[in-house]
PDB file of C-alpha atoms in Angstrom:
ATOM      1  CA  UNK A   1     -27.065 189.930 -76.475  1.00 55.00           C
ATOM      2  CA  UNK A   2     -26.717 192.858 -79.062  1.00 80.00           C
ATOM      3  CA  UNK A   3     -28.168 191.614 -82.805  1.00 89.00           C
ATOM      4  CA  UNK A   4     -25.711 191.778 -85.567  1.00 94.00           C
ATOM      5  CA  UNK A   5     -26.143 193.998 -88.323  1.00 96.00           C
ATOM      6  CA  UNK A   6     -26.841 192.757 -91.498  1.00 97.00           C
ATOM      7  CA  UNK A   7     -27.500 195.303 -94.855  1.00 98.00           C
ATOM      8  CA  UNK A   8     -30.078 193.143 -96.992  1.00 97.00           C
ATOM      9  CA  UNK A   9     -29.963 193.864-100.541  1.00 97.00           C
ATOM     10  CA  UNK A  10     -33.193 193.040-102.425  1.00 93.00           C
ATOM     11  CA  UNK A  11     -33.083 193.076-106.351  1.00 82.00           C
ATOM     12  CA  UNK A  12     -35.943 194.711-108.225  1.00 66.00           C
ATOM     13  CA  UNK A  13     -36.298 191.383-110.080  1.00 63.00           C
ATOM     14  CA  UNK A  14     -37.169 189.613-106.840  1.00 67.00           C
ATOM     15  CA  UNK A  15     -39.902 191.932-106.408  1.00 80.00           C
ATOM     16  CA  UNK A  16     -40.922 191.998-110.095  1.00 77.00           C
ATOM     17  CA  UNK A  17     -39.708 188.683-111.850  1.00 75.00           C
ATOM     18  CA  UNK A  18     -38.499 188.513-115.310  1.00 71.00           C
ATOM     19  CA  UNK A  19     -41.229 188.296-117.564  1.00 75.00           C
ATOM     20  CA  UNK A  20     -44.001 189.182-115.205  1.00 82.00           C
ATOM     21  CA  UNK A  21     -46.460 191.870-115.932  1.00 85.00           C
ATOM     22  CA  UNK A  22     -45.753 195.484-114.854  1.00 83.00           C
ATOM     23  CA  UNK A  23     -49.003 195.364-112.431  1.00 91.00           C
ATOM     24  CA  UNK A  24     -49.201 196.690-109.007  1.00 91.00           C
ATOM     25  CA  UNK A  25     -50.834 193.485-107.501  1.00 92.00           C
ATOM     26  CA  UNK A  26     -48.340 191.532-108.759  1.00 91.00           C
ATOM     27  CA  UNK A  27     -45.473 193.376-107.156  1.00 90.00           C
ATOM     28  CA  UNK A  28     -47.446 193.567-103.696  1.00 92.00           C
ATOM     29  CA  UNK A  29     -47.408 189.634-104.056  1.00 92.00           C
ATOM     30  CA  UNK A  30     -44.082 189.341-104.706  1.00 89.00           C
ATOM     31  CA  UNK A  31     -43.195 191.725-101.908  1.00 91.00           C
ATOM     32  CA  UNK A  32     -45.396 189.839 -99.443  1.00 92.00           C
ATOM     33  CA  UNK A  33     -43.052 186.575 -99.765  1.00 89.00           C
ATOM     34  CA  UNK A  34     -39.765 189.016 -99.826  1.00 91.00           C
ATOM     35  CA  UNK A  35     -41.166 190.220 -96.188  1.00 94.00           C
ATOM     36  CA  UNK A  36     -41.560 187.039 -94.920  1.00 94.00           C
ATOM     37  CA  UNK A  37     -38.069 186.116 -95.438  1.00 93.00           C
ATOM     38  CA  UNK A  38     -36.534 189.838 -94.309  1.00 96.00           C
ATOM     39  CA  UNK A  39     -38.959 189.341 -91.079  1.00 96.00           C
ATOM     40  CA  UNK A  40     -36.887 185.823 -90.465  1.00 96.00           C
ATOM     41  CA  UNK A  41     -34.015 187.483 -90.463  1.00 97.00           C
ATOM     42  CA  UNK A  42     -34.859 190.399 -88.609  1.00 96.00           C
ATOM     43  CA  UNK A  43     -35.845 188.104 -85.455  1.00 94.00           C
ATOM     44  CA  UNK A  44     -32.102 187.513 -85.206  1.00 95.00           C
ATOM     45  CA  UNK A  45     -30.435 190.981 -86.919  1.00 96.00           C
ATOM     46  CA  UNK A  46     -30.825 194.435 -87.058  1.00 95.00           C
ATOM     47  CA  UNK A  47     -31.627 194.642 -90.727  1.00 97.00           C
ATOM     48  CA  UNK A  48     -30.780 197.565 -92.526  1.00 98.00           C
ATOM     49  CA  UNK A  49     -33.126 196.882 -96.208  1.00 98.00           C
ATOM     50  CA  UNK A  50     -31.444 198.215 -99.729  1.00 97.00           C
ATOM     51  CA  UNK A  51     -34.038 197.525-102.833  1.00 96.00           C
ATOM     52  CA  UNK A  52     -33.636 197.605-106.275  1.00 92.00           C
ATOM     53  CA  UNK A  53     -35.800 199.631-108.603  1.00 90.00           C
ATOM     54  CA  UNK A  54     -35.334 198.667-112.465  1.00 87.00           C
ATOM     55  CA  UNK A  55     -38.296 197.224-113.613  1.00 87.00           C
ATOM     56  CA  UNK A  56     -40.312 199.860-111.671  1.00 90.00           C
ATOM     57  CA  UNK A  57     -38.143 203.067-112.689  1.00 91.00           C
ATOM     58  CA  UNK A  58     -38.304 201.894-116.425  1.00 89.00           C
ATOM     59  CA  UNK A  59     -41.982 201.649-115.778  1.00 91.00           C
ATOM     60  CA  UNK A  60     -42.538 205.021-114.984  1.00 94.00           C
ATOM     61  CA  UNK A  61     -40.264 206.568-117.441  1.00 93.00           C
ATOM     62  CA  UNK A  62     -42.272 204.700-120.069  1.00 90.00           C
ATOM     63  CA  UNK A  63     -45.499 205.722-118.699  1.00 93.00           C
ATOM     64  CA  UNK A  64     -44.209 209.712-118.677  1.00 92.00           C
ATOM     65  CA  UNK A  65     -43.152 209.337-122.478  1.00 90.00           C
ATOM     66  CA  UNK A  66     -47.147 208.653-123.317  1.00 88.00           C
ATOM     67  CA  UNK A  67     -48.075 212.004-121.480  1.00 89.00           C
ATOM     68  CA  UNK A  68     -46.560 214.321-123.886  1.00 90.00           C
ATOM     69  CA  UNK A  69     -48.272 217.522-122.562  1.00 94.00           C
ATOM     70  CA  UNK A  70     -45.005 217.862-120.035  1.00 93.00           C
ATOM     71  CA  UNK A  71     -41.298 216.941-120.450  1.00 92.00           C
ATOM     72  CA  UNK A  72     -40.665 213.404-119.139  1.00 90.00           C
ATOM     73  CA  UNK A  73     -39.236 213.394-115.812  1.00 95.00           C
ATOM     74  CA  UNK A  74     -35.523 212.864-114.970  1.00 94.00           C
ATOM     75  CA  UNK A  75     -34.406 209.563-113.911  1.00 94.00           C
ATOM     76  CA  UNK A  76     -33.309 211.158-110.247  1.00 96.00           C
ATOM     77  CA  UNK A  77     -36.792 212.057-109.860  1.00 97.00           C
ATOM     78  CA  UNK A  78     -38.339 208.744-111.134  1.00 96.00           C
ATOM     79  CA  UNK A  79     -35.764 207.030-108.704  1.00 96.00           C
ATOM     80  CA  UNK A  80     -37.356 209.039-105.434  1.00 97.00           C
ATOM     81  CA  UNK A  81     -40.880 208.035-106.402  1.00 97.00           C
ATOM     82  CA  UNK A  82     -40.002 204.256-106.721  1.00 95.00           C
ATOM     83  CA  UNK A  83     -38.610 204.646-103.450  1.00 97.00           C
ATOM     84  CA  UNK A  84     -41.371 206.008-101.777  1.00 96.00           C
ATOM     85  CA  UNK A  85     -43.544 203.170-103.939  1.00 94.00           C
ATOM     86  CA  UNK A  86     -41.518 199.803-102.929  1.00 95.00           C
ATOM     87  CA  UNK A  87     -40.427 201.311 -99.532  1.00 96.00           C
ATOM     88  CA  UNK A  88     -44.115 201.768 -98.738  1.00 96.00           C
ATOM     89  CA  UNK A  89     -45.377 198.271 -99.926  1.00 95.00           C
ATOM     90  CA  UNK A  90     -42.236 196.681 -97.874  1.00 96.00           C
ATOM     91  CA  UNK A  91     -42.858 198.780 -94.992  1.00 96.00           C
ATOM     92  CA  UNK A  92     -46.662 197.694 -94.731  1.00 97.00           C
ATOM     93  CA  UNK A  93     -45.908 193.842 -95.541  1.00 96.00           C
ATOM     94  CA  UNK A  94     -43.190 193.962 -92.874  1.00 97.00           C
ATOM     95  CA  UNK A  95     -45.104 195.791 -90.290  1.00 97.00           C
ATOM     96  CA  UNK A  96     -48.256 193.601 -91.018  1.00 96.00           C
ATOM     97  CA  UNK A  97     -45.576 190.301 -90.132  1.00 97.00           C
ATOM     98  CA  UNK A  98     -43.684 191.985 -87.440  1.00 97.00           C
ATOM     99  CA  UNK A  99     -46.483 194.351 -85.765  1.00 97.00           C
ATOM    100  CA  UNK A 100     -43.589 195.291 -82.634  1.00 96.00           C
ATOM    101  CA  UNK A 101     -40.907 196.059 -85.038  1.00 97.00           C
ATOM    102  CA  UNK A 102     -40.241 199.790 -85.554  1.00 97.00           C
ATOM    103  CA  UNK A 103     -39.963 199.882 -89.449  1.00 98.00           C
ATOM    104  CA  UNK A 104     -38.750 202.944 -91.237  1.00 98.00           C
ATOM    105  CA  UNK A 105     -38.268 203.980 -94.786  1.00 97.00           C
ATOM    106  CA  UNK A 106     -36.026 206.995 -95.674  1.00 98.00           C
ATOM    107  CA  UNK A 107     -35.898 208.748 -99.063  1.00 97.00           C
ATOM    108  CA  UNK A 108     -32.239 208.753 -99.214  1.00 98.00           C
ATOM    109  CA  UNK A 109     -29.768 210.576-101.761  1.00 98.00           C
ATOM    110  CA  UNK A 110     -26.309 209.170-103.011  1.00 98.00           C
ATOM    111  CA  UNK A 111     -23.380 211.601-104.298  1.00 98.00           C
ATOM    112  CA  UNK A 112     -21.738 210.577-107.030  1.00 97.00           C
ATOM    113  CA  UNK A 113     -18.815 211.753-109.389  1.00 97.00           C
ATOM    114  CA  UNK A 114     -20.049 213.453-112.554  1.00 95.00           C
ATOM    115  CA  UNK A 115     -16.876 212.594-114.567  1.00 96.00           C
ATOM    116  CA  UNK A 116     -17.493 209.103-113.568  1.00 97.00           C
ATOM    117  CA  UNK A 117     -16.851 206.720-116.916  1.00 97.00           C
ATOM    118  CA  UNK A 118     -20.235 205.130-116.450  1.00 95.00           C
ATOM    119  CA  UNK A 119     -22.022 208.096-118.168  1.00 96.00           C
ATOM    120  CA  UNK A 120     -19.914 207.410-121.518  1.00 95.00           C
ATOM    121  CA  UNK A 121     -20.979 203.540-121.176  1.00 94.00           C
ATOM    122  CA  UNK A 122     -24.776 203.057-119.889  1.00 93.00           C
ATOM    123  CA  UNK A 123     -25.150 199.543-118.288  1.00 89.00           C
ATOM    124  CA  UNK A 124     -27.629 199.525-115.865  1.00 88.00           C
ATOM    125  CA  UNK A 125     -31.064 197.822-117.253  1.00 88.00           C
ATOM    126  CA  UNK A 126     -34.102 199.452-116.427  1.00 88.00           C
ATOM    127  CA  UNK A 127     -38.032 198.685-117.640  1.00 86.00           C
ATOM    128  CA  UNK A 128     -39.356 195.408-119.039  1.00 87.00           C
ATOM    129  CA  UNK A 129     -37.538 193.093-121.560  1.00 89.00           C
ATOM    130  CA  UNK A 130     -37.987 193.569-125.585  1.00 93.00           C
ATOM    131  CA  UNK A 131     -37.212 191.266-128.378  1.00 94.00           C
ATOM    132  CA  UNK A 132     -34.529 192.469-130.572  1.00 96.00           C
ATOM    133  CA  UNK A 133     -36.765 194.105-133.475  1.00 96.00           C
ATOM    134  CA  UNK A 134     -38.821 195.979-130.689  1.00 96.00           C
ATOM    135  CA  UNK A 135     -36.020 197.386-128.489  1.00 96.00           C
ATOM    136  CA  UNK A 136     -34.018 198.796-131.632  1.00 96.00           C
ATOM    137  CA  UNK A 137     -37.172 200.470-132.884  1.00 95.00           C
ATOM    138  CA  UNK A 138     -37.904 201.949-129.338  1.00 94.00           C
ATOM    139  CA  UNK A 139     -34.139 203.062-129.302  1.00 95.00           C
ATOM    140  CA  UNK A 140     -34.510 204.974-132.120  1.00 95.00           C
ATOM    141  CA  UNK A 141     -37.493 206.478-131.469  1.00 92.00           C
ATOM    142  CA  UNK A 142     -36.492 207.523-127.711  1.00 91.00           C
ATOM    143  CA  UNK A 143     -32.924 207.748-128.080  1.00 92.00           C
ATOM    144  CA  UNK A 144     -32.464 204.867-125.883  1.00 94.00           C
ATOM    145  CA  UNK A 145     -29.259 202.689-125.715  1.00 96.00           C
ATOM    146  CA  UNK A 146     -30.226 199.348-125.455  1.00 96.00           C
ATOM    147  CA  UNK A 147     -28.111 196.313-124.999  1.00 94.00           C
ATOM    148  CA  UNK A 148     -28.613 192.324-124.616  1.00 91.00           C
ATOM    149  CA  UNK A 149     -30.141 191.080-121.297  1.00 85.00           C
ATOM    150  CA  UNK A 150     -30.297 187.071-121.329  1.00 80.00           C
ATOM    151  CA  UNK A 151     -32.291 186.078-124.075  1.00 87.00           C
ATOM    152  CA  UNK A 152     -33.947 189.463-124.213  1.00 92.00           C
ATOM    153  CA  UNK A 153     -32.921 193.277-124.753  1.00 93.00           C
ATOM    154  CA  UNK A 154     -33.786 196.004-122.524  1.00 93.00           C
ATOM    155  CA  UNK A 155     -33.037 200.046-122.187  1.00 93.00           C
ATOM    156  CA  UNK A 156     -29.755 200.692-120.149  1.00 94.00           C
ATOM    157  CA  UNK A 157     -28.511 203.840-118.468  1.00 94.00           C
ATOM    158  CA  UNK A 158     -25.732 204.854-116.743  1.00 95.00           C
ATOM    159  CA  UNK A 159     -24.631 203.728-113.106  1.00 93.00           C
ATOM    160  CA  UNK A 160     -21.822 205.501-111.734  1.00 96.00           C
ATOM    161  CA  UNK A 161     -20.428 204.316-108.393  1.00 95.00           C
ATOM    162  CA  UNK A 162     -21.773 206.080-105.217  1.00 96.00           C
ATOM    163  CA  UNK A 163     -19.430 208.178-103.544  1.00 97.00           C
ATOM    164  CA  UNK A 164     -21.437 209.499-100.563  1.00 97.00           C
ATOM    165  CA  UNK A 165     -24.691 208.731 -98.201  1.00 97.00           C
ATOM    166  CA  UNK A 166     -26.245 212.523 -97.783  1.00 97.00           C
ATOM    167  CA  UNK A 167     -29.015 210.847 -95.338  1.00 97.00           C
ATOM    168  CA  UNK A 168     -26.145 208.612 -93.199  1.00 95.00           C
ATOM    169  CA  UNK A 169     -26.679 210.574 -89.688  1.00 96.00           C
ATOM    170  CA  UNK A 170     -30.203 209.609 -89.923  1.00 97.00           C
ATOM    171  CA  UNK A 171     -30.130 206.143 -91.349  1.00 97.00           C
ATOM    172  CA  UNK A 172     -27.421 205.219 -88.025  1.00 95.00           C
ATOM    173  CA  UNK A 173     -29.958 207.412 -85.565  1.00 96.00           C
ATOM    174  CA  UNK A 174     -32.967 204.815 -86.946  1.00 97.00           C
ATOM    175  CA  UNK A 175     -30.603 201.804 -86.224  1.00 95.00           C
ATOM    176  CA  UNK A 176     -29.439 202.951 -83.275  1.00 93.00           C
ATOM    177  CA  UNK A 177     -33.292 203.096 -82.106  1.00 95.00           C
ATOM    178  CA  UNK A 178     -33.400 199.562 -83.367  1.00 94.00           C
ATOM    179  CA  UNK A 179     -35.979 200.382 -86.378  1.00 97.00           C
ATOM    180  CA  UNK A 180     -35.897 198.131 -89.434  1.00 98.00           C
ATOM    181  CA  UNK A 181     -34.433 200.694 -91.932  1.00 98.00           C
ATOM    182  CA  UNK A 182     -35.548 200.861 -95.448  1.00 98.00           C
ATOM    183  CA  UNK A 183     -33.081 203.100 -97.271  1.00 98.00           C
ATOM    184  CA  UNK A 184     -31.075 204.083-100.173  1.00 97.00           C
ATOM    185  CA  UNK A 185     -33.528 202.164-102.463  1.00 96.00           C
ATOM    186  CA  UNK A 186     -32.781 201.573-106.068  1.00 94.00           C
ATOM    187  CA  UNK A 187     -29.309 202.516-105.053  1.00 95.00           C
ATOM    188  CA  UNK A 188     -30.190 206.109-103.670  1.00 97.00           C
ATOM    189  CA  UNK A 189     -31.152 209.106-105.492  1.00 98.00           C
ATOM    190  CA  UNK A 190     -28.019 210.190-107.387  1.00 97.00           C
ATOM    191  CA  UNK A 191     -26.533 213.520-107.076  1.00 98.00           C
ATOM    192  CA  UNK A 192     -24.488 216.193-107.301  1.00 97.00           C
ATOM    193  CA  UNK A 193     -22.757 219.251-106.018  1.00 95.00           C
ATOM    194  CA  UNK A 194     -23.217 222.225-108.019  1.00 95.00           C
ATOM    195  CA  UNK A 195     -22.247 225.609-106.960  1.00 95.00           C
ATOM    196  CA  UNK A 196     -22.608 224.264-103.891  1.00 94.00           C
ATOM    197  CA  UNK A 197     -26.050 223.035-103.950  1.00 98.00           C
ATOM    198  CA  UNK A 198     -27.506 219.553-104.512  1.00 98.00           C
ATOM    199  CA  UNK A 199     -28.734 218.389-107.877  1.00 98.00           C
ATOM    200  CA  UNK A 200     -30.089 215.427-109.452  1.00 97.00           C
ATOM    201  CA  UNK A 201     -28.164 213.559-111.914  1.00 96.00           C
ATOM    202  CA  UNK A 202     -29.698 211.820-114.908  1.00 94.00           C
ATOM    203  CA  UNK A 203     -28.651 208.146-113.780  1.00 95.00           C
ATOM    204  CA  UNK A 204     -29.562 204.919-112.027  1.00 94.00           C
ATOM    205  CA  UNK A 205     -26.917 203.741-109.339  1.00 95.00           C
ATOM    206  CA  UNK A 206     -26.641 199.844-108.788  1.00 92.00           C
ATOM    207  CA  UNK A 207     -28.026 198.906-105.543  1.00 94.00           C
ATOM    208  CA  UNK A 208     -25.865 196.455-104.733  1.00 94.00           C
ATOM    209  CA  UNK A 209     -22.777 198.523-104.683  1.00 95.00           C
ATOM    210  CA  UNK A 210     -24.783 200.988-102.774  1.00 97.00           C
ATOM    211  CA  UNK A 211     -25.512 198.449-100.378  1.00 97.00           C
ATOM    212  CA  UNK A 212     -21.905 197.280-100.091  1.00 97.00           C
ATOM    213  CA  UNK A 213     -21.257 201.182 -99.880  1.00 97.00           C
ATOM    214  CA  UNK A 214     -23.660 201.267 -97.103  1.00 97.00           C
ATOM    215  CA  UNK A 215     -22.580 198.083 -95.466  1.00 97.00           C
ATOM    216  CA  UNK A 216     -19.186 199.496 -95.331  1.00 96.00           C
ATOM    217  CA  UNK A 217     -20.460 202.791 -93.883  1.00 94.00           C
ATOM    218  CA  UNK A 218     -22.283 201.368 -90.883  1.00 95.00           C
ATOM    219  CA  UNK A 219     -19.667 198.717 -90.280  1.00 94.00           C
ATOM    220  CA  UNK A 220     -22.227 196.074 -90.694  1.00 96.00           C
ATOM    221  CA  UNK A 221     -21.448 192.365 -89.793  1.00 96.00           C
ATOM    222  CA  UNK A 222     -22.643 190.907 -93.360  1.00 97.00           C
ATOM    223  CA  UNK A 223     -23.950 192.167 -96.732  1.00 98.00           C
ATOM    224  CA  UNK A 224     -26.537 189.930 -97.765  1.00 98.00           C
ATOM    225  CA  UNK A 225     -27.546 190.170-101.785  1.00 96.00           C
ATOM    226  CA  UNK A 226     -30.719 188.322-102.186  1.00 93.00           C
ATOM    227  CA  UNK A 227     -31.695 187.711-106.175  1.00 88.00           C
ATOM    228  CA  UNK A 228     -33.420 185.113-108.456  1.00 81.00           C
ATOM    229  CA  UNK A 229     -30.714 182.810-108.405  1.00 86.00           C
ATOM    230  CA  UNK A 230     -29.948 180.046-105.762  1.00 91.00           C
ATOM    231  CA  UNK A 231     -26.301 180.762-105.495  1.00 94.00           C
ATOM    232  CA  UNK A 232     -23.052 182.521-107.409  1.00 95.00           C
ATOM    233  CA  UNK A 233     -22.888 179.865-110.192  1.00 94.00           C
ATOM    234  CA  UNK A 234     -19.954 179.160-112.843  1.00 93.00           C
ATOM    235  CA  UNK A 235     -20.821 178.168-116.362  1.00 88.00           C
ATOM    236  CA  UNK A 236     -24.444 179.275-115.694  1.00 82.00           C
ATOM    237  CA  UNK A 237     -26.853 177.684-117.673  1.00 80.00           C
ATOM    238  CA  UNK A 238     -24.576 175.300-119.219  1.00 85.00           C
ATOM    239  CA  UNK A 239     -24.614 171.506-118.261  1.00 88.00           C
ATOM    240  CA  UNK A 240     -21.314 171.771-116.415  1.00 90.00           C
ATOM    241  CA  UNK A 241     -22.562 174.918-114.362  1.00 90.00           C
ATOM    242  CA  UNK A 242     -21.397 174.744-110.729  1.00 93.00           C
ATOM    243  CA  UNK A 243     -22.315 176.432-107.697  1.00 93.00           C
ATOM    244  CA  UNK A 244     -20.032 178.043-105.489  1.00 95.00           C
ATOM    245  CA  UNK A 245     -20.565 177.391-101.687  1.00 96.00           C
ATOM    246  CA  UNK A 246     -17.645 179.459-100.219  1.00 96.00           C
ATOM    247  CA  UNK A 247     -15.261 181.272-101.717  1.00 96.00           C
ATOM    248  CA  UNK A 248     -13.286 184.490-101.700  1.00 97.00           C
ATOM    249  CA  UNK A 249     -12.231 187.833-103.857  1.00 96.00           C
ATOM    250  CA  UNK A 250      -9.410 186.127-104.751  1.00 95.00           C
ATOM    251  CA  UNK A 251     -11.302 182.927-106.364  1.00 96.00           C
ATOM    252  CA  UNK A 252     -13.653 185.109-107.444  1.00 96.00           C
ATOM    253  CA  UNK A 253     -11.042 187.349-109.895  1.00 94.00           C
ATOM    254  CA  UNK A 254     -10.032 184.337-111.819  1.00 94.00           C
ATOM    255  CA  UNK A 255     -13.973 184.347-113.570  1.00 93.00           C
ATOM    256  CA  UNK A 256     -15.995 186.842-115.748  1.00 90.00           C
ATOM    257  CA  UNK A 257     -19.618 187.022-114.845  1.00 90.00           C
ATOM    258  CA  UNK A 258     -22.263 188.402-116.760  1.00 81.00           C
ATOM    259  CA  UNK A 259     -22.217 192.224-116.601  1.00 74.00           C
ATOM    260  CA  UNK A 260     -25.915 192.751-116.665  1.00 68.00           C
ATOM    261  CA  UNK A 261     -26.761 190.158-113.650  1.00 77.00           C
ATOM    262  CA  UNK A 262     -24.190 188.431-111.498  1.00 89.00           C
ATOM    263  CA  UNK A 263     -21.117 190.809-112.151  1.00 89.00           C
ATOM    264  CA  UNK A 264     -22.291 193.805-110.306  1.00 89.00           C
ATOM    265  CA  UNK A 265     -23.281 191.687-107.179  1.00 93.00           C
ATOM    266  CA  UNK A 266     -19.706 190.451-107.363  1.00 96.00           C
ATOM    267  CA  UNK A 267     -17.944 193.496-107.673  1.00 94.00           C
ATOM    268  CA  UNK A 268     -20.218 194.879-105.050  1.00 95.00           C
ATOM    269  CA  UNK A 269     -19.200 191.925-102.744  1.00 96.00           C
ATOM    270  CA  UNK A 270     -15.606 191.460-103.142  1.00 96.00           C
ATOM    271  CA  UNK A 271     -15.301 195.482-102.707  1.00 93.00           C
ATOM    272  CA  UNK A 272     -17.245 195.179 -99.242  1.00 96.00           C
ATOM    273  CA  UNK A 273     -14.744 192.448 -98.084  1.00 97.00           C
ATOM    274  CA  UNK A 274     -11.797 193.870 -99.515  1.00 95.00           C
ATOM    275  CA  UNK A 275     -12.235 197.012 -97.647  1.00 93.00           C
ATOM    276  CA  UNK A 276     -12.920 195.137 -94.309  1.00 94.00           C
ATOM    277  CA  UNK A 277     -16.170 193.211 -94.264  1.00 95.00           C
ATOM    278  CA  UNK A 278     -16.380 189.932 -92.680  1.00 94.00           C
ATOM    279  CA  UNK A 279     -18.952 187.930 -94.776  1.00 97.00           C
ATOM    280  CA  UNK A 280     -21.191 188.482 -97.929  1.00 98.00           C
ATOM    281  CA  UNK A 281     -24.162 186.300 -98.900  1.00 97.00           C
ATOM    282  CA  UNK A 282     -25.564 185.680-102.293  1.00 97.00           C
ATOM    283  CA  UNK A 283     -28.647 183.556-102.862  1.00 94.00           C
ATOM    284  CA  UNK A 284     -32.281 183.338-103.114  1.00 90.00           C
ATOM    285  CA  UNK A 285     -34.878 184.928-101.273  1.00 88.00           C
ATOM    286  CA  UNK A 286     -36.238 182.437 -99.538  1.00 89.00           C
ATOM    287  CA  UNK A 287     -33.315 181.185 -98.407  1.00 92.00           C
ATOM    288  CA  UNK A 288     -31.850 184.370 -96.666  1.00 93.00           C
ATOM    289  CA  UNK A 289     -31.754 183.240 -93.113  1.00 95.00           C
ATOM    290  CA  UNK A 290     -29.834 179.868 -94.384  1.00 96.00           C
ATOM    291  CA  UNK A 291     -27.318 181.971 -96.383  1.00 97.00           C
ATOM    292  CA  UNK A 292     -26.111 183.862 -93.230  1.00 96.00           C
ATOM    293  CA  UNK A 293     -25.834 180.844 -91.451  1.00 95.00           C
ATOM    294  CA  UNK A 294     -23.685 178.932 -94.188  1.00 95.00           C
ATOM    295  CA  UNK A 295     -26.324 176.290 -95.020  1.00 96.00           C
ATOM    296  CA  UNK A 296     -27.189 178.111 -98.382  1.00 97.00           C
ATOM    297  CA  UNK A 297     -26.317 180.173-101.212  1.00 96.00           C
ATOM    298  CA  UNK A 298     -22.862 181.650-101.589  1.00 97.00           C
ATOM    299  CA  UNK A 299     -20.415 182.831 -99.104  1.00 98.00           C
ATOM    300  CA  UNK A 300     -17.646 185.104 -99.551  1.00 97.00           C
ATOM    301  CA  UNK A 301     -15.192 185.686 -96.886  1.00 96.00           C
ATOM    302  CA  UNK A 302     -11.973 186.957 -96.634  1.00 92.00           C
ATOM    303  CA  UNK A 303      -8.452 185.588 -97.369  1.00 82.00           C
TER     304      UNK A 303
END
């Protein structure tokens, strides 16, 4: 029987959990855990894996600021570095668990509209968390924009909407060859056309939006968003919090979700369903396969 195709979006905070030191060995440990969950899904589905890069791209930017003999590298270049770094470890850990499975990692560019209003209102958190005083000091020093992230503060950068996957044909070809494909990491490297040529853009695309865009383009059977929350909750963090187990875009439209965490995931999910997608699952990394089966997390379906 032909396997169904699922696009799995793996959060950058699942690879480096909130508050953990930005150490390579800690990320490898977390990725090894993630790979076990992805491998279980890959036994029953064709998997196309998209990963976040918020903590990692922010760390690279910080490291670049410390070496003053060269200008800091732009975010599109740093994004490509995170695709290679995270993709390499994911590819290695998945191959160790599934030695017979072809696993490929593709450096992927994503086109954006240079007139996107997101450039005037940065919202994408990158890098580590800071207390407010430290965040304000760094913002002054480096001309950053900082915004609250839960009880902490983080640097935020523009996060434009994806408009096209440059390496779309290559991704499709690898899927047809039954590869487990890792692509559009960090939402894809943001690029635009300038005088007929592709050039990088100073931004970080939301990986959930890119995953939804990719899932629609591939006509995937499902989109699975794995995060550090067990499900989509109403009244998150309050005594009245309640998990939504099965819902629809119209029901979700009645509620407001945090723009720095669950909000973009809800927006991406509804975008996929409203454009003809059949199923979105949202929940914890460890429950990935159970979420797709409706046994855990939150399922979002068409009306």
